[in-house]
Amino acid sequence: MASVLAADGATATVGNPAVNISIFGVFVLITLVITFRASRNNKSAADYYAAGRNISGTQNGLAIAGDYLSAASFLGIAGAIAVYGYDGFLYSIGFLVAWLVALLLVAELMRNTARYTMADVLAFRMRQGPVRTAAAISTLAVSLFYLLAQMAGAGGLVTLLLGVTGEAAQALVVVLVGALMIIYVLVGGMRGTTYVQIIKATLLIAGALVMTLWVLALYGFNLSSLLGDSVANAVEGRDVLAPGAQYGATGTSKLDFVSLGLALVFGTAGLPHVLMRFYTVPTAKDARRSVVWAIWLIGIFYLFSLVIGYGAGALVGPETVLGAPGAVNSAAPLLAFELGGTVLLGIIAGVAFATILAVVAGLTITASASFAHDVYASVIKKGQVSPNGEVRVARITAVVIGAVSIGLGILALQAGLNIAFLVALAFAVAASANLPTILYTLFWKRFTTQGALWSMYGGLIACIVLIIFSPVVSGAPVNPATGLSPSLFQDVDFHWFPLNNPGIVSIPLSFFLGWLGTILSKEKPDLDKNAELEVRSLTGIGAEKAVQH
């Protein structure tokens, strides 16, 4: 989400800044109170990293939904449906189907095996130092790109809705958002972050429900009438009820869609901040239950987004959506303004702001825990560090990561960087670097350290290199409507990779490199450790104990 503007057409205003800032302030105040109350129970590393492992499956399902449904999901998918119809909804399908991979292959086994982070699993039967370092680098790469997108999105959203202009004012907004994020993580830890995510998920789903019922009520709850108006208002020559409006015009775009689908489906089960949520529940059964709850909640939300998207297409119109700052990302706020004026706009904007705060808090605690637990405690200190010392390093790391993301967020906002590109990169990196290694570790007893390193580094490097030399960064054709290329850099062309998303190449390559590295490795697999990993992954015995060896 780069920016969002809800205009009334006549005055091109952003509603009432006083109403918007009041709603923002109420949410921030409530969540800060909850965060400070939650901090009273943070007495150990398990409390800080995993909320004491006493979050119920239902609560964790809500928190996962809060972590997963970022502002890009809320605003981007509704906008894609408003403009492209059927093809826009395919994003929802990809995001939802991805949870089946997490449910069937990852959730229970990861909960049983690890203690705090993804690297606990990957390094269990490997050489600790290199594998934990590689996992931490991958985690930081995914988290930083995600954080960068959310921070820049927060700056764009808030500066527009509060009516502030100028680079200094925008930078100040990003700094304030970053400061709030750091406070949530420093004070509340995973417990405070979890409660913020639960509140945010509840608000987001409730807000989407209100808009859905409102739109349907205007059409007498006749979905056919809604779809008919959406078709009537569509861009000339575009069938928003059939596939092919966005993907399918050329052979390359069809392949690009397959590549994007692979990244979405396989990336979700490799997102470190999603995986870390599985360690907050007391049992593997609760981990399964939390994913089932998340699937239901996310699925219902995406059904709401279908009505919101087609509602924006019918009541606002795709030309108005595309003409507003933020383009497709402006569809939901524009629809809110159309339905309920300034008040509903302020509420929906507040929900979007809540969404950003919850997601960045989850990302920050994941990245800081990965460095403190995997690099500092396990690699640098060789396990010879007190839990309090480890948590102290995690908090320092959270401040550093927050400061870096604030700086990069300001640059991204002022340079107008393509936020969707950054989010897609995070999914592609997770799918390429993390998931193949996780699956090999859990299910292939011959897998070795060399295979893990080749898979993680190979997938990470291939993914980033292919995106750098793709049309996303340079060389995309100029859009006749805007006169601009959608590429990151407008005036140069150094692309040679034809697809916008590298998943169709980098994901199979990572699986192949993991296999090849293992086959060529002279290291013999640790069969005893593999047997212990298999027992632990199926039963959970020993998950509470330290995993260093």
XYZ file of C-alpha atoms in Angstrom:
549
model
C 0.000 0.000 0.000
C 1.716 3.138 -1.184
C -0.944 5.680 -0.357
C -4.673 5.913 0.017
C -6.931 8.873 -0.663
C -10.639 9.073 -0.132
C -11.862 12.050 -2.091
C -15.320 13.457 -2.521
C -14.640 14.432 -6.078
C -15.644 18.069 -5.633
C -13.103 19.191 -3.103
C -10.642 16.277 -3.328
C -10.338 16.248 0.443
C -9.480 13.307 2.702
C -12.512 13.521 4.907
C -12.124 15.240 8.270
C -8.563 15.029 9.655
C -9.857 15.680 13.189
C -12.159 12.627 12.994
C -9.377 10.503 11.521
C -6.805 11.442 14.153
C -9.353 10.905 16.938
C -10.033 7.347 15.757
C -6.297 6.674 15.385
C -5.721 8.060 18.895
C -8.431 5.907 20.501
C -6.981 2.741 18.970
C -3.410 3.596 19.959
C -4.469 4.442 23.522
C -6.422 1.201 23.985
C -3.643 -0.990 22.585
C -0.953 0.758 24.632
C -2.941 0.140 27.838
C -3.340 -3.541 26.908
C 0.364 -3.807 26.032
C 1.457 -2.360 29.382
C -0.922 -4.695 31.245
C 0.422 -7.673 29.296
C 4.004 -6.712 30.192
C 3.348 -7.553 33.853
C 3.437 -11.249 32.951
C 6.746 -11.092 31.033
C 9.037 -12.790 33.546
C 11.074 -15.160 31.309
C 12.367 -15.654 27.784
C 9.419 -17.956 27.068
C 7.068 -15.149 28.109
C 8.807 -12.596 25.877
C 9.263 -14.832 22.810
C 6.252 -17.143 23.022
C 3.758 -15.468 25.399
C 4.467 -18.189 27.962
C 3.018 -20.792 25.569
C -0.429 -20.280 27.104
C -2.318 -18.615 24.234
C -5.351 -20.767 23.350
C -5.890 -22.177 19.876
C -8.834 -19.841 19.264
C -6.906 -16.765 20.441
C -3.904 -17.768 18.363
C -6.107 -18.300 15.312
C -7.349 -14.721 15.685
C -3.781 -13.484 16.190
C -2.566 -15.380 13.110
C -5.355 -13.776 11.090
C -4.272 -10.420 12.511
C -0.656 -11.126 11.575
C -1.502 -12.389 8.093
C -4.152 -9.914 6.922
C -1.843 -6.979 6.313
C -2.890 -3.641 4.867
C -1.887 -5.013 1.462
C -4.450 -7.806 1.855
C -7.212 -5.467 3.012
C -6.666 -2.601 0.573
C -4.831 -4.290 -2.299
C -7.157 -7.235 -2.896
C -10.332 -5.124 -2.731
C -8.772 -2.742 -5.249
C -7.657 -5.544 -7.557
C -11.200 -6.943 -7.581
C -12.679 -3.467 -8.213
C -10.455 -2.964 -11.260
C -9.849 -6.489 -12.606
C -12.683 -8.520 -11.100
C -12.140 -12.272 -11.339
C -8.340 -12.054 -11.630
C -8.164 -9.855 -8.542
C -10.028 -12.453 -6.494
C -7.422 -15.057 -7.467
C -5.059 -13.339 -5.016
C -7.496 -14.259 -2.245
C -7.606 -17.857 -3.416
C -3.806 -18.083 -3.410
C -3.486 -16.569 0.066
C -6.168 -18.901 1.451
C -5.049 -22.164 -0.179
C -1.576 -21.501 1.200
C -2.876 -22.258 4.699
C -3.511 -25.867 3.708
C 0.249 -26.263 3.253
C 0.790 -24.758 6.692
C -1.930 -26.925 8.282
C -0.993 -30.264 6.712
C 2.804 -30.027 6.571
C 4.132 -27.430 8.984
C 2.025 -26.206 11.928
C 1.933 -29.222 14.258
C 5.446 -30.439 13.490
C 6.995 -26.989 13.940
C 5.180 -26.481 17.256
C 6.426 -29.836 18.559
C 10.016 -29.431 17.423
C 11.066 -25.832 18.002
C 11.390 -23.698 21.068
C 11.216 -20.105 19.845
C 12.286 -19.701 16.194
C 12.302 -21.435 12.813
C 16.048 -22.047 13.142
C 15.446 -24.296 16.173
C 13.973 -26.814 13.727
C 16.442 -26.315 10.874
C 19.513 -26.594 13.108
C 18.249 -29.464 15.264
C 20.269 -32.186 13.514
C 22.687 -29.922 11.610
C 25.796 -27.932 12.516
C 24.393 -25.144 14.675
C 26.494 -22.140 13.645
C 26.141 -22.013 9.851
C 22.508 -23.171 9.734
C 21.294 -20.766 12.430
C 23.177 -17.911 10.744
C 21.608 -18.725 7.367
C 18.129 -18.971 8.929
C 18.601 -15.647 10.710
C 19.725 -13.945 7.475
C 16.673 -15.317 5.662
C 14.363 -14.245 8.498
C 15.819 -10.739 8.543
C 15.527 -10.470 4.735
C 11.837 -11.444 4.739
C 11.039 -9.287 7.774
C 12.869 -6.211 6.505
C 11.134 -6.173 3.124
C 7.780 -6.698 4.819
C 8.551 -3.991 7.396
C 9.679 -1.568 4.710
C 6.407 -2.018 2.832
C 4.264 -1.570 5.954
C 6.173 1.473 7.238
C 5.991 3.277 3.919
C 2.328 2.313 3.657
C 1.631 3.709 7.113
C 3.300 6.971 6.198
C 1.304 7.289 2.992
C -1.998 6.454 4.680
C -1.635 8.687 7.714
C -0.146 11.740 5.977
C -3.021 11.798 3.491
C -5.793 11.197 6.027
C -4.427 13.781 8.446
C -3.972 16.335 5.685
C -0.245 16.865 6.288
C 2.069 17.567 3.372
C 5.778 17.897 2.793
C 8.648 15.479 3.205
C 9.393 16.531 6.784
C 5.796 15.890 7.887
C 5.721 12.513 6.142
C 9.012 11.544 7.754
C 7.649 12.552 11.173
C 4.613 10.296 10.672
C 6.831 7.322 9.793
C 8.977 8.029 12.877
C 5.870 8.089 15.112
C 4.567 4.811 13.642
C 7.978 3.231 14.130
C 8.180 4.477 17.706
C 4.784 2.947 18.503
C 5.915 -0.344 16.971
C 9.074 -0.378 19.084
C 7.086 0.365 22.275
C 4.685 -2.534 21.587
C 7.589 -4.953 21.153
C 9.838 -3.674 23.951
C 7.095 -3.511 26.544
C 4.609 -6.208 25.589
C 6.784 -8.839 23.918
C 4.909 -11.608 22.140
C 2.036 -11.505 24.648
C 1.338 -7.796 24.079
C 1.798 -8.208 20.324
C -0.666 -11.123 20.344
C -3.362 -9.068 22.065
C -2.841 -6.193 19.611
C -3.209 -8.647 16.705
C -6.401 -10.138 18.191
C -7.964 -6.659 18.526
C -6.858 -5.725 15.029
C -8.253 -8.935 13.458
C -11.582 -8.398 15.225
C -11.787 -4.781 14.051
C -10.756 -5.654 10.487
C -13.282 -8.474 10.084
C -16.021 -6.395 11.751
C -15.275 -3.408 9.516
C -15.311 -5.604 6.411
C -18.612 -7.175 7.566
C -20.243 -3.753 7.980
C -19.145 -2.642 4.509
C -20.239 -5.949 2.969
C -23.733 -5.819 4.500
C -24.058 -2.134 3.582
C -23.186 -2.787 -0.072
C -25.494 -5.806 -0.287
C -28.328 -3.849 1.377
C -28.090 -1.188 -1.317
C -28.772 -3.939 -3.875
C -31.514 -5.635 -1.874
C -29.068 -8.463 -1.050
C -29.160 -9.406 -4.734
C -25.598 -10.343 -5.674
C -26.514 -10.550 -9.380
C -27.550 -6.872 -9.400
C -24.267 -5.893 -7.743
C -22.223 -7.872 -10.276
C -24.307 -6.414 -13.117
C -23.519 -2.836 -12.052
C -19.851 -3.731 -11.649
C -19.790 -5.079 -15.225
C -21.582 -1.937 -16.487
C -18.985 0.337 -14.825
C -15.939 -1.731 -15.816
C -13.155 -0.414 -18.018
C -14.329 -0.595 -21.632
C -13.773 -4.030 -23.137
C -12.927 -5.669 -19.800
C -15.039 -8.572 -18.530
C -14.646 -8.463 -14.747
C -16.596 -11.724 -14.295
C -14.237 -13.810 -16.449
C -10.556 -14.706 -16.094
C -7.925 -12.922 -18.137
C -8.449 -9.228 -17.333
C -5.102 -8.979 -15.536
C -3.434 -12.290 -16.340
C -3.840 -14.094 -19.607
C -3.424 -11.409 -22.250
C -0.110 -12.968 -23.293
C 1.731 -16.213 -22.711
C 4.154 -14.437 -20.388
C 1.389 -13.084 -18.169
C -0.111 -16.566 -17.770
C 3.282 -17.892 -16.718
C 3.687 -14.894 -14.427
C 0.419 -15.766 -12.730
C 1.553 -19.356 -12.125
C 4.807 -18.001 -10.692
C 2.955 -15.581 -8.410
C 0.625 -18.374 -7.283
C 3.574 -20.600 -6.366
C 5.142 -17.800 -4.326
C 1.903 -17.109 -2.450
C 1.029 -20.749 -1.762
C 4.503 -21.835 -0.674
C 5.578 -18.526 0.834
C 2.952 -18.440 3.572
C 4.207 -21.625 5.245
C 7.728 -20.171 5.232
C 6.974 -16.708 6.651
C 8.980 -16.515 9.917
C 6.486 -14.259 11.731
C 3.673 -16.722 10.933
C 5.753 -19.749 11.984
C 6.654 -18.075 15.290
C 2.974 -17.897 16.217
C 2.850 -21.701 16.462
C 5.165 -21.589 19.508
C 2.724 -19.530 21.593
C 0.233 -22.381 22.125
C 0.561 -25.097 24.794
C 0.063 -28.179 22.585
C 0.279 -29.384 18.994
C -3.494 -29.828 19.039
C -3.821 -26.105 19.779
C -1.433 -25.353 16.908
C -3.725 -27.301 14.558
C -6.799 -25.641 16.009
C -5.267 -22.175 15.613
C -4.596 -22.803 11.909
C -8.147 -24.083 11.391
C -9.503 -20.941 13.073
C -7.179 -18.804 10.938
C -8.377 -20.521 7.745
C -12.032 -19.850 8.624
C -11.436 -16.229 9.629
C -9.214 -15.416 6.657
C -11.572 -17.230 4.261
C -14.598 -15.316 5.552
C -12.676 -12.049 5.287
C -11.762 -12.770 1.662
C -15.432 -13.434 0.884
C -16.165 -9.994 2.349
C -13.390 -8.534 0.169
C -15.129 -9.986 -2.895
C -18.266 -7.945 -2.156
C -16.231 -4.868 -1.153
C -14.191 -5.079 -4.358
C -17.150 -5.488 -6.699
C -19.005 -2.874 -4.626
C -16.197 -0.380 -5.226
C -16.289 -1.247 -8.927
C -20.047 -0.668 -9.059
C -20.466 2.363 -6.766
C -17.144 4.184 -7.208
C -15.968 2.945 -10.599
C -12.545 1.681 -11.671
C -11.597 4.972 -13.379
C -12.126 6.890 -10.126
C -10.193 4.245 -8.203
C -7.271 4.286 -10.636
C -7.280 8.087 -10.744
C -6.924 8.488 -6.974
C -3.485 8.569 -5.311
C -2.694 4.993 -4.389
C -4.622 3.720 -7.432
C -6.095 0.267 -6.708
C -5.211 0.588 -3.020
C -7.714 3.428 -2.652
C -10.789 1.310 -3.500
C -11.844 0.335 0.056
C -11.505 3.856 1.556
C -13.255 5.386 -1.476
C -16.107 2.909 -1.041
C -16.274 3.681 2.702
C -16.536 7.401 1.905
C -19.226 6.682 -0.688
C -21.249 4.611 1.798
C -20.871 6.400 5.117
C -19.050 9.649 4.487
C -16.359 10.998 6.779
C -17.222 8.823 9.802
C -17.039 5.449 7.999
C -13.933 6.608 6.145
C -12.296 7.451 9.483
C -13.228 4.064 10.937
C -11.957 2.110 7.926
C -8.773 4.208 7.825
C -8.332 3.546 11.549
C -8.728 -0.179 10.933
C -6.114 -0.002 8.158
C -3.780 1.831 10.544
C -4.425 -0.806 13.216
C -3.602 -3.438 10.629
C -0.221 -1.876 9.921
C 0.697 -1.514 13.612
C -0.170 -5.144 14.393
C 1.776 -6.523 11.423
C 4.917 -4.440 12.030
C 4.928 -5.420 15.717
C 4.775 -9.118 14.768
C 7.545 -8.705 12.203
C 9.795 -6.796 14.591
C 9.578 -9.300 17.437
C 10.254 -12.155 14.982
C 13.337 -10.492 13.524
C 14.709 -9.474 16.936
C 14.096 -12.945 18.400
C 15.847 -14.553 15.436
C 19.001 -12.483 15.938
C 19.057 -12.744 19.742
C 18.185 -16.450 19.970
C 19.838 -17.843 16.835
C 22.890 -15.637 16.288
C 23.755 -14.096 19.662
C 22.800 -16.867 22.099
C 23.462 -19.932 19.951
C 26.326 -18.924 17.625
C 28.224 -16.141 19.380
C 27.722 -17.262 22.997
C 27.455 -21.014 22.199
C 24.427 -21.288 24.482
C 26.280 -19.807 27.456
C 23.918 -16.911 28.120
C 21.140 -16.364 30.625
C 17.545 -16.068 29.365
C 17.395 -12.503 30.714
C 20.572 -11.617 28.817
C 19.103 -13.066 25.629
C 15.879 -11.086 26.037
C 17.889 -7.913 26.668
C 19.703 -8.430 23.355
C 16.354 -9.080 21.655
C 15.037 -5.759 22.924
C 18.155 -3.906 21.753
C 17.804 -5.615 18.370
C 14.155 -4.545 18.171
C 15.215 -0.913 18.610
C 17.890 -1.266 15.904
C 15.500 -2.992 13.479
C 12.863 -0.360 14.223
C 15.326 2.455 13.523
C 16.476 0.842 10.256
C 12.907 0.252 9.098
C 12.000 3.871 9.961
C 14.895 5.154 7.861
C 14.162 2.870 4.916
C 10.419 3.535 5.218
C 11.031 7.279 4.902
C 13.192 6.713 1.812
C 10.618 4.357 0.264
C 7.747 6.768 0.939
C 9.544 9.806 -0.461
C 10.932 7.909 -3.458
C 7.522 6.412 -4.252
C 8.799 2.838 -4.184
C 6.471 0.093 -5.386
C 5.162 -1.360 -2.121
C 3.476 -4.360 -3.762
C 6.886 -5.323 -5.146
C 8.365 -5.385 -1.644
C 5.566 -7.568 -0.230
C 5.797 -9.969 -3.181
C 9.543 -10.161 -2.616
C 8.991 -11.134 1.024
C 6.696 -14.004 -0.017
C 9.055 -15.100 -2.784
C 12.051 -15.127 -0.421
C 10.109 -17.122 2.187
C 8.996 -19.642 -0.446
C 12.457 -19.961 -1.972
C 14.749 -19.901 1.063
C 12.687 -21.239 3.967
C 10.029 -23.758 2.981
C 12.220 -26.226 0.990
C 14.684 -26.399 3.894
C 11.880 -26.856 6.439
C 10.296 -29.708 4.464
C 13.622 -31.459 3.833
C 14.530 -31.151 7.534
C 11.220 -32.620 8.709
C 10.770 -35.363 6.125
C 14.163 -36.397 4.623
C 16.448 -38.213 7.027
C 19.499 -37.984 4.707
C 19.362 -34.173 4.610
C 22.670 -32.577 5.673
C 24.060 -29.217 6.704
C 25.465 -28.582 3.226
C 22.066 -29.282 1.680
C 20.411 -26.836 4.101
C 22.928 -24.082 3.366
C 22.741 -24.581 -0.421
C 18.950 -24.526 -0.290
C 18.640 -21.424 1.894
C 21.400 -19.300 0.391
C 20.707 -20.517 -3.145
C 16.994 -19.780 -2.909
C 17.597 -16.383 -1.274
C 20.235 -15.221 -3.765
C 18.399 -16.552 -6.842
C 15.140 -14.915 -5.760
C 16.666 -11.480 -5.158
C 18.844 -11.543 -8.297
C 15.921 -12.511 -10.551
C 13.738 -9.741 -9.116
C 16.517 -7.167 -9.573
C 16.694 -8.097 -13.263
C 12.919 -8.380 -13.765
C 10.424 -5.848 -15.224
C 9.418 -4.971 -11.653
C 12.685 -3.050 -11.285
C 13.269 -1.837 -14.854
C 12.053 -2.165 -18.426
C 8.299 -2.742 -18.032
C 6.196 -1.306 -20.896
C 4.714 2.154 -20.391
C 1.083 2.189 -19.239
C -0.868 4.209 -21.840
C -3.283 5.475 -19.155
C -0.592 7.022 -16.967
C 2.278 7.487 -19.404
C 4.570 5.811 -16.861
C 6.235 2.453 -16.606
C 5.240 0.423 -13.514
C 8.922 -0.376 -12.972
C 10.854 0.868 -9.967
C 13.303 2.760 -12.197
C 11.696 4.662 -15.066
C 14.554 5.726 -17.335
C 16.727 2.609 -17.499
C 16.241 -0.926 -18.732
C 18.570 -3.672 -17.524
C 16.033 -6.468 -17.158
C 16.583 -9.851 -18.783
C 14.254 -12.017 -16.676
C 10.767 -11.743 -18.273
C 8.563 -12.471 -15.224
C 7.563 -10.121 -12.400
C 7.730 -12.887 -9.803
C 10.648 -15.372 -9.723
C 8.837 -18.131 -7.792
C 8.500 -20.520 -10.739
C 12.313 -20.555 -11.034
C 13.661 -19.884 -7.534
C 11.412 -22.320 -5.616
C 12.244 -25.446 -7.693
C 15.890 -24.298 -7.755
C 15.961 -24.190 -3.955
C 14.527 -27.715 -3.729
C 17.080 -28.897 -6.300
C 20.016 -27.245 -4.509
C 18.947 -28.806 -1.217
C 18.956 -32.228 -2.851
C 22.211 -31.625 -4.743
C 24.044 -30.249 -1.721
C 23.010 -33.296 0.301
C 23.982 -35.773 -2.413
C 27.405 -34.168 -2.914
C 28.062 -33.715 0.791
C 30.762 -35.819 2.442
C 29.058 -35.302 5.785
C 27.052 -38.272 7.053
C 23.547 -37.472 8.302
C 23.044 -37.723 12.064
C 20.566 -40.609 12.136
C 20.248 -40.546 15.925
C 19.346 -36.868 15.901
C 16.963 -37.515 13.014
C 15.203 -40.207 15.045
C 14.968 -37.804 17.995
C 13.604 -35.079 15.675
C 11.005 -37.474 14.282
C 9.813 -38.486 17.761
C 9.727 -34.881 18.950
C 7.891 -33.626 15.826
C 5.178 -36.260 16.268
C 4.826 -36.142 20.059
C 6.187 -32.783 21.272
C 8.345 -34.484 23.892
C 11.305 -32.233 24.739
C 10.014 -29.104 22.997
C 10.310 -27.088 26.213
C 13.991 -27.895 26.605
C 16.883 -26.021 25.065
C 17.804 -27.228 21.596
C 21.521 -26.426 21.673
C 23.754 -29.431 21.508
